[in-house]
Coordinates of C-alpha atoms in Angstrom, one line a residue:
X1 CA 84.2 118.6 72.5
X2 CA 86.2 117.1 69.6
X3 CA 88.0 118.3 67.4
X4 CA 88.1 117.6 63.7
X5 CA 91.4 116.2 63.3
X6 CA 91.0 114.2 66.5
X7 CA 87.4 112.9 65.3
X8 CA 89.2 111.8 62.2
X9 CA 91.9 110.3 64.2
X10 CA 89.5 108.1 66.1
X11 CA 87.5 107.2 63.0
X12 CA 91.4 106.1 61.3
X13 CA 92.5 104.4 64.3
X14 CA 89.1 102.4 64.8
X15 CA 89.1 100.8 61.6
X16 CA 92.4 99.1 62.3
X17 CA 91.8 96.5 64.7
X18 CA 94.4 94.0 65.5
X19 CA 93.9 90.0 65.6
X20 CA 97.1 88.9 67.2
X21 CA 97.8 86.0 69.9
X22 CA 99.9 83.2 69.0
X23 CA 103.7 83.2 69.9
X24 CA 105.5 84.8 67.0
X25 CA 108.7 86.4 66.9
X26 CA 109.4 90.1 66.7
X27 CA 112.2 91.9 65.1
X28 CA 113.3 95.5 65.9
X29 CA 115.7 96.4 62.6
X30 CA 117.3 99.6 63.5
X31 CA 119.4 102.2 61.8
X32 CA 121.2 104.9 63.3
X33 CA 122.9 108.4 62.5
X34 CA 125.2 110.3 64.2
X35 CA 128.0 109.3 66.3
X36 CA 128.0 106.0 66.8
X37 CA 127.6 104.2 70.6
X38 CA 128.9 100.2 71.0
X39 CA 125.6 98.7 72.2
X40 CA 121.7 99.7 72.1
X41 CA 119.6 98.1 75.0
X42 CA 115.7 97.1 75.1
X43 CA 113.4 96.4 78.3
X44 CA 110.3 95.1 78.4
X45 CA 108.0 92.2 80.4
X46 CA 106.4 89.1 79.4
X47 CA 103.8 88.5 82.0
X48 CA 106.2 88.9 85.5
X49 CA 109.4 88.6 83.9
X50 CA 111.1 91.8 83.0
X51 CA 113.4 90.8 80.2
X52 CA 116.7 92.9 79.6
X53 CA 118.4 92.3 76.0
X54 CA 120.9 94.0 74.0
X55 CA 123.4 94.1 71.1
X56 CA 126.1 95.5 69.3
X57 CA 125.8 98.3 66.9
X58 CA 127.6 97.7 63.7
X59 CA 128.1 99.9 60.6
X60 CA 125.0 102.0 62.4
X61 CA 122.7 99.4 62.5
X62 CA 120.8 96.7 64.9
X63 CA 118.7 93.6 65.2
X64 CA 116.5 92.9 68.2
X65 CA 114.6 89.6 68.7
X66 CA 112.5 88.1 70.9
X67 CA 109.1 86.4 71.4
X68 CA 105.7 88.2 72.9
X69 CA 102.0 86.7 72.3
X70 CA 100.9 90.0 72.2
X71 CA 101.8 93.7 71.3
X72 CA 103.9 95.6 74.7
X73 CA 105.2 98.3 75.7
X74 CA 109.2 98.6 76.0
X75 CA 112.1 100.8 75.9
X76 CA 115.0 101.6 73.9
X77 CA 118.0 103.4 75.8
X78 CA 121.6 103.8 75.2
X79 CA 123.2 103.3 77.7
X80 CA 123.2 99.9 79.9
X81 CA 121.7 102.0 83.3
X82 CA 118.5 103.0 81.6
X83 CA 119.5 106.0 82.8
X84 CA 116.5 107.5 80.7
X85 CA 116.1 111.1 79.3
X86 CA 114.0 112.2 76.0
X87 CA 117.4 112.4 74.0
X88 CA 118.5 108.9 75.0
X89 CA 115.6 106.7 75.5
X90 CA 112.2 106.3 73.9
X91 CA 109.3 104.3 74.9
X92 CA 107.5 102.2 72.4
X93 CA 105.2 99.7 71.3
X94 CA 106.5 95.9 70.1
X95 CA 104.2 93.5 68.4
X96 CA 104.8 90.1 67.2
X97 CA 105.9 91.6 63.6
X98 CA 109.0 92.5 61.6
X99 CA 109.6 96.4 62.6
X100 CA 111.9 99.1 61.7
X101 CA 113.6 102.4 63.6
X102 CA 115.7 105.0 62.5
X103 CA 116.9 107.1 65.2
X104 CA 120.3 109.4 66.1
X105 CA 121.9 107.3 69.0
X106 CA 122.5 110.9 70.9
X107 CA 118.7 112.2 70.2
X108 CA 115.9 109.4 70.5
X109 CA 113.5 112.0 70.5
X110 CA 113.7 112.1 66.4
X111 CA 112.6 108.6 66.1
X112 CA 111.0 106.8 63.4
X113 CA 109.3 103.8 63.8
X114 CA 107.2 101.6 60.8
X115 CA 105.7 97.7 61.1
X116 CA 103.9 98.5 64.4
X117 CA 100.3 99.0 64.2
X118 CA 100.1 99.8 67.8
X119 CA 102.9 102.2 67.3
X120 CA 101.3 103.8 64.9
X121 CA 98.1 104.5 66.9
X122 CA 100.2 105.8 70.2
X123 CA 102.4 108.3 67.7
X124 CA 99.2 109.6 65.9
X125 CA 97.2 110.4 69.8
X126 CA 100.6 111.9 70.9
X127 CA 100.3 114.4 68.0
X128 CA 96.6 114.7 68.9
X129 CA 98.0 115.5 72.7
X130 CA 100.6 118.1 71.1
X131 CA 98.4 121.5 72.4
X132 CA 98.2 119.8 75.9
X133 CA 102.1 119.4 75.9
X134 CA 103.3 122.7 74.9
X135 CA 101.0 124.2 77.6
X136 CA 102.5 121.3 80.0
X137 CA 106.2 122.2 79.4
X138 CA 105.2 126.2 79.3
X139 CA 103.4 126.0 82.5
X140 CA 106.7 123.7 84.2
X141 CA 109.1 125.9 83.2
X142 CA 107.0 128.9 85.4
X143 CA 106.7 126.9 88.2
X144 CA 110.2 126.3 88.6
X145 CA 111.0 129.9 87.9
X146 CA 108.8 131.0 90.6
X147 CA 110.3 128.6 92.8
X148 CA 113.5 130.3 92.4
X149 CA 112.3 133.5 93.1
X150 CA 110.8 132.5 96.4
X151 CA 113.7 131.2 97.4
X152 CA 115.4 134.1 96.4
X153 CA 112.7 136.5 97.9
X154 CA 113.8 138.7 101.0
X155 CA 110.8 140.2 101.3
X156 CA 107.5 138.9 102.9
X157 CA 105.0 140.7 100.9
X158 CA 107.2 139.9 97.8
X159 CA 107.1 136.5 98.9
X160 CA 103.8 136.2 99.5
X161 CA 102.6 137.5 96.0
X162 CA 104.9 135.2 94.1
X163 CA 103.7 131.7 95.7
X164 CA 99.9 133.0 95.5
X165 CA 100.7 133.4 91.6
X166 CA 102.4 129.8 92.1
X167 CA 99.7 128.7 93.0
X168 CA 97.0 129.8 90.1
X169 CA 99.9 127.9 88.0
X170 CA 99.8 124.7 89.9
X171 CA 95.9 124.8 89.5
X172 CA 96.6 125.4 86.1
X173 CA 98.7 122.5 85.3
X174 CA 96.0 120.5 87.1
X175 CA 93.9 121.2 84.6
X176 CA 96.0 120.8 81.6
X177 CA 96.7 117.2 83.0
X178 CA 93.0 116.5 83.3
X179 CA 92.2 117.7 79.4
X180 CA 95.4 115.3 78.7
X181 CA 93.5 112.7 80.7
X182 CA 90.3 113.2 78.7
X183 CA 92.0 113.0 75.2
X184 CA 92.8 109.4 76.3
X185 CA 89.6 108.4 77.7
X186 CA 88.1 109.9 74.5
X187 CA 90.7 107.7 72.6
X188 CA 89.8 104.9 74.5
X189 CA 86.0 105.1 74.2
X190 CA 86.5 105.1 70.5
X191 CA 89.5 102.3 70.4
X192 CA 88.4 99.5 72.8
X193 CA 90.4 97.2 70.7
X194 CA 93.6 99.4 70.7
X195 CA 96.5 97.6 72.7
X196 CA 97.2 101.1 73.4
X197 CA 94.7 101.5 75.6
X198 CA 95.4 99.4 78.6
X199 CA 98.7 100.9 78.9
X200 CA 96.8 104.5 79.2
X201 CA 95.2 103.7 82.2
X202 CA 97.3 101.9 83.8
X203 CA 99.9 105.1 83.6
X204 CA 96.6 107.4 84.8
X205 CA 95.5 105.4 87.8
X206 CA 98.9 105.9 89.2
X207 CA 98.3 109.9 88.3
X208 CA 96.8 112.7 91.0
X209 CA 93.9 113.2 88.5
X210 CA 93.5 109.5 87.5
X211 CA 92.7 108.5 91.1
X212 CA 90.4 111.5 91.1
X213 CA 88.3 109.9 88.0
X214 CA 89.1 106.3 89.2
X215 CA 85.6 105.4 88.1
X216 CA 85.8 106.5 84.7
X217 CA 89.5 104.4 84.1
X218 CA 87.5 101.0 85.9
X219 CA 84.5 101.2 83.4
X220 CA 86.7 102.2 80.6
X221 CA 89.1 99.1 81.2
X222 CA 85.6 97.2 81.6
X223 CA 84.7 98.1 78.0
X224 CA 88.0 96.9 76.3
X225 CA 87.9 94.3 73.7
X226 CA 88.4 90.6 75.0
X227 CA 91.7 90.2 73.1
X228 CA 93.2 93.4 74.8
X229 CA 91.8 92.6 78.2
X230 CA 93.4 89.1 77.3
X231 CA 96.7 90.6 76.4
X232 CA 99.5 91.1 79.4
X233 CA 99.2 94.7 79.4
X234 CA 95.7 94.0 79.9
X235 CA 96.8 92.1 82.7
X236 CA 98.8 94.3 83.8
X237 CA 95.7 96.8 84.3
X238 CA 93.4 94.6 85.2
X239 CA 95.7 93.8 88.5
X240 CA 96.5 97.2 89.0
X241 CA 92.7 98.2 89.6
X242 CA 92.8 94.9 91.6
X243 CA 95.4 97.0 93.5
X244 CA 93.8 100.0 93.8
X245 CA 90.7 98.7 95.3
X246 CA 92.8 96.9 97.8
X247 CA 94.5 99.8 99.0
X248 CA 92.0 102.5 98.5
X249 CA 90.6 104.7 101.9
X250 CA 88.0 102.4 103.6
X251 CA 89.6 99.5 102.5
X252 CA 91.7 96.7 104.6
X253 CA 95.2 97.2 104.2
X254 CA 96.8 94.2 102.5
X255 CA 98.3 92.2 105.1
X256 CA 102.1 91.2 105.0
X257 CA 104.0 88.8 106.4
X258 CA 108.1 90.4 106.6
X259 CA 111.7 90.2 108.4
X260 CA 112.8 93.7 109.6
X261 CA 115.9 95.6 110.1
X262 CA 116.7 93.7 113.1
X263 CA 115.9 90.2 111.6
X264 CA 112.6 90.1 113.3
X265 CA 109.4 88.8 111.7
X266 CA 106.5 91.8 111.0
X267 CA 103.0 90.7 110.3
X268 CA 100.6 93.8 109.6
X269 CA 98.2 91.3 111.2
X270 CA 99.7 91.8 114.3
X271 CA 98.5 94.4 115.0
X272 CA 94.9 94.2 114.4
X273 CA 92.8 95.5 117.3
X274 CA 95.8 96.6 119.3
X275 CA 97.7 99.5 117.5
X276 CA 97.1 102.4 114.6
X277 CA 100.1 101.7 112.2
X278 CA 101.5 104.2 109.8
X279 CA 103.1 102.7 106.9
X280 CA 105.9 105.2 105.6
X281 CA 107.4 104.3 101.7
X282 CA 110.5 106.0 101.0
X283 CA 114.2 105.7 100.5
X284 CA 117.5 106.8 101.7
X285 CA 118.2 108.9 98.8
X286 CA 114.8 109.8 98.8
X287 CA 114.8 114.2 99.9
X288 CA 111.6 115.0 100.9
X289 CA 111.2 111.3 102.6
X290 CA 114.1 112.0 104.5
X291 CA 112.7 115.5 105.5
X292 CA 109.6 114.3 107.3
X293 CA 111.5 112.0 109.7
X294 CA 111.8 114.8 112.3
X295 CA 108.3 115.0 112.1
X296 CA 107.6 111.4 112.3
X297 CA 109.9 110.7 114.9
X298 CA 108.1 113.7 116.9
X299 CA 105.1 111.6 116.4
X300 CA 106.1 108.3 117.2
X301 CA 107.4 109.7 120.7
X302 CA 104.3 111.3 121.5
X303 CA 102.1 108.1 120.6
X304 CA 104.1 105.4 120.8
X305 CA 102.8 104.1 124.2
X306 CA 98.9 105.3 123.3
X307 CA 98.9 102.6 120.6
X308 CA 100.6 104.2 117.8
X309 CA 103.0 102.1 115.5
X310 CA 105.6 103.0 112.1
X311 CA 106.5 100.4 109.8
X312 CA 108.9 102.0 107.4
X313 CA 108.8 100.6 103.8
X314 CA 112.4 101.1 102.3
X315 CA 112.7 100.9 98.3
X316 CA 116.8 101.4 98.2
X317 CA 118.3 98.7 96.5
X318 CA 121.6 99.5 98.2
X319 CA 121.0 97.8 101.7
X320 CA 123.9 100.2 103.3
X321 CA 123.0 102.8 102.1
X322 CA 119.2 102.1 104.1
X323 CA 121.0 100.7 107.2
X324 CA 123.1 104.0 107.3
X325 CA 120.3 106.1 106.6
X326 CA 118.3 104.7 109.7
X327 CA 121.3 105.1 112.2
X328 CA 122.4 108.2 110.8
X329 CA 118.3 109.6 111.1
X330 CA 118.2 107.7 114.4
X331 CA 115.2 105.9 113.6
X332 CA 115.5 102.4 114.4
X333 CA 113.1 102.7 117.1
X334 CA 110.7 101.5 115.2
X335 CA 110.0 99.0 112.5
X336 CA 112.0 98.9 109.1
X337 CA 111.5 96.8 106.2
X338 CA 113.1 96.4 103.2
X339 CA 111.7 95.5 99.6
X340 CA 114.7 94.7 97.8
X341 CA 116.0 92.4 100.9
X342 CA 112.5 90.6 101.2
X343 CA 111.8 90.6 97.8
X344 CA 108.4 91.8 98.1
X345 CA 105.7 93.2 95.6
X346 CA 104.5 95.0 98.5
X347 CA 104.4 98.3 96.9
X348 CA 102.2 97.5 94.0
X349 CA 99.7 95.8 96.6
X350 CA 100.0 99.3 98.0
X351 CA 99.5 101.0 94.4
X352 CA 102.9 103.1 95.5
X353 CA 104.3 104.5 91.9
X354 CA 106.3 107.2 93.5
X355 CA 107.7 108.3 97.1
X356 CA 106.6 109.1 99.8
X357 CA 103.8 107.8 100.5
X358 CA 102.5 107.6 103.9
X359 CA 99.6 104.8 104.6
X360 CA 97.6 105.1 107.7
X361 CA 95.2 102.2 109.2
X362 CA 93.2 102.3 112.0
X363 CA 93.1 99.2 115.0
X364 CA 90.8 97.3 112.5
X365 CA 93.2 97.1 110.3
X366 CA 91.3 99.6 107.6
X367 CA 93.1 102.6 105.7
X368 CA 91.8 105.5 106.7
X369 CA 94.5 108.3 105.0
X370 CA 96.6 108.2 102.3
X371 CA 99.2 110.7 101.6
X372 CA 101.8 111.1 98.4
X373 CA 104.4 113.5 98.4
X374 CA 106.2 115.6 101.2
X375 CA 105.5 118.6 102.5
X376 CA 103.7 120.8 105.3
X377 CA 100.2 120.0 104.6
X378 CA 100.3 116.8 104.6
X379 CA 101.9 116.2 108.0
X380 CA 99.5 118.3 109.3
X381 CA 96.7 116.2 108.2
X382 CA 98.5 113.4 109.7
X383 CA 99.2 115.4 113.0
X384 CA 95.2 116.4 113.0
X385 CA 94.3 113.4 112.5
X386 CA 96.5 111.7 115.3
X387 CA 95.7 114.8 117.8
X388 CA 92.0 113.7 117.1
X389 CA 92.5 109.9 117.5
X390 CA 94.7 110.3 120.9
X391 CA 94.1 113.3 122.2
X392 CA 90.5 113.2 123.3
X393 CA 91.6 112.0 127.0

């Protein structure tokens, strides 16, 4: 149900709609406080070019130009990395328009930004979302106290008291993300012209709860204005749902076509009719990817000659550091691929935001499991699962 404030909100933000679309340059005029850095740096895309631009600070203040058709999503940092935090780096919305920012270079969180309609309209449903974050941050903060204390805890009974009240806090921030969820659908319904909105669902169809309500983001995207749908972040979305579908349970896995560790070709294709293939995502530096090798390699041993393949998806851009990693784990046994050496968009076909994620697909070459994130219970699905598909003889 809706509050007041966030009825009047909608009501504010609806009677704004934006008719944008030729090329036009923007301007980002910016004014700082505090002390002052040497350079500020901006990141956004135009289409499938991510464009990277910065310049130098002087007496406190900046310029920023460039040239979108439509309004986008980018972000302002201080430091060249985008080594991003809340007190260095903000996210924001650019549209073909003169705009202005004041800011402290050392705390971006204090931002002000004026000229950007679309801005405007993601600041006010922030505030709107304010309840939603406090409870967020609150119910974080627990969680990794009571991880501490398990850790900590000698005792079993002790031990098991604190991870079943982790637990009813982990259901608990569940939910808080599924009322943030619905604040944006609600947004959304009302604001099918907001450029906003595509970058919403995008973000949630990504999200634990957004692939739980996948429905509700496709219609939703369905119902957007013709201009935002028209727009690259509507692109964007539309290509990510295009994505999901592809790579969803019951689907058939996108096929690829990719040189290995080893040099060796690797078609997916290949394997069609012959072998179950478990596609692993993860990195070198990656923890918890790293601690289900023992596991996989278990598996791979057990299966390998019963028609059971692995085709490791690597996302390090520091090709040593993967090569090492796979000698060092003693994995090369079986098949490694990397993105950044094959220059692959092979983990957006896959919808893969985050790692691990473990992709499973059956001698016909359709997903049948997907798994994101580490841990116990998911390698015991796959281990079920694999018991159950080669163990029946």
């Amino acid at each position: 149900m809706f509050k007041p404030a966030l009825l009047l909100f909608l009501v504010s933000i609806s009677l704004s709609a934006q008719k944008l679309g030729n090329r036009t340059a923007f301007e980002l005029r910016g004014a700082g406080k505090g002390l002052s850095i040497d350079k500020i740096y901006l990141v956004y895309e135009v289409g499938d070019k991510r464009i990277y631009d910065s310049v130098k600070i002087d007496n406190s203040k900046f310029i920023l130009k460039g040239n979108i058709d439509y309004p986008i999503r980018a972000t302002l940092c201080n430091n060249r990395e985008f080594s991003m935090s809340k007190s260095n780096s903000i996210e924001l919305f650019l549209e073909p328009a003169i705009m202005e920012i004041k800011l402290d270079f050392y705390d971006f969180s204090t931002a002000e930004m004026k000229g950007s309609k679309t801005q405007d309209e993601y600041s006010q449903l922030q505030k709107v979302k304010n309840v939603v974050f406090s409870k967020r941050d609150s119910i974080s903060l627990l969680i990794r106290s009571y991880f501490d204390r398990i850790t900590a805890a000698s005792d079993p009974q002790i031990k098991l008291e604190l991870e079943h009240q982790l637990e009813i806090l982990e259901k608990l921030s569940d939910e808080n993300k599924i009322a943030e969820m619905e604040i944006d659908f609600n947004f959304i319904r009302q604001n099918p012209s907001s450029f906003t909105a595509p970058s919403l669902l995008y973000y949630r169809l990504a999200k634990k709860e957004g692939l739980l309500h996948s429905e509700t983001i496709i219609s939703l995207a369905d119902g957007l204005s013709k201009e935002v749908k028209e727009s690259p972040l509507g692109v964007r979305l539309f290509k990510r749902i295009s994505d999901f579908k592809n790579s969803k349970v019951g689907s058939i896995a996108p096929d690829f076509i990719l040189k290995d560790y080893n040099g060796q070709i690797v078609s997916l294709g290949s394997f069609r009719e012959k072998k179950y293939v478990l596609i692993d995502f993860w990195a070198s530096w990656c923890g918890p990817c790293r601690q289900d090798l023992p596991f996989l390699k278990d598996a791979y041993e057990k299966y390998k000659d019963m028609g059971f393949e692995i085709i490791s998806i690597s996302r390090d851009n520091n090709l040593n550091s993967w090569r090492k990693a796979i000698v060092d784990e003693k994995i090369g046994f079986w098949k490694h691929i990397s993105v950044a050496e094959n220059q692959t968009k092979m983990e957006d076909n896959y919808l893969v935001t985050a790692i691990p994620v473990k992709i499973l697909i059956n001698k016909r070459g359709e997903i049948i499991r997907r798994w994101k994130g580490g841990g116990d219970e998911n390698k015991m699905q796959l281990k079920k699962i694999l018991e159950e598909t080669f163990d029946r003889d």
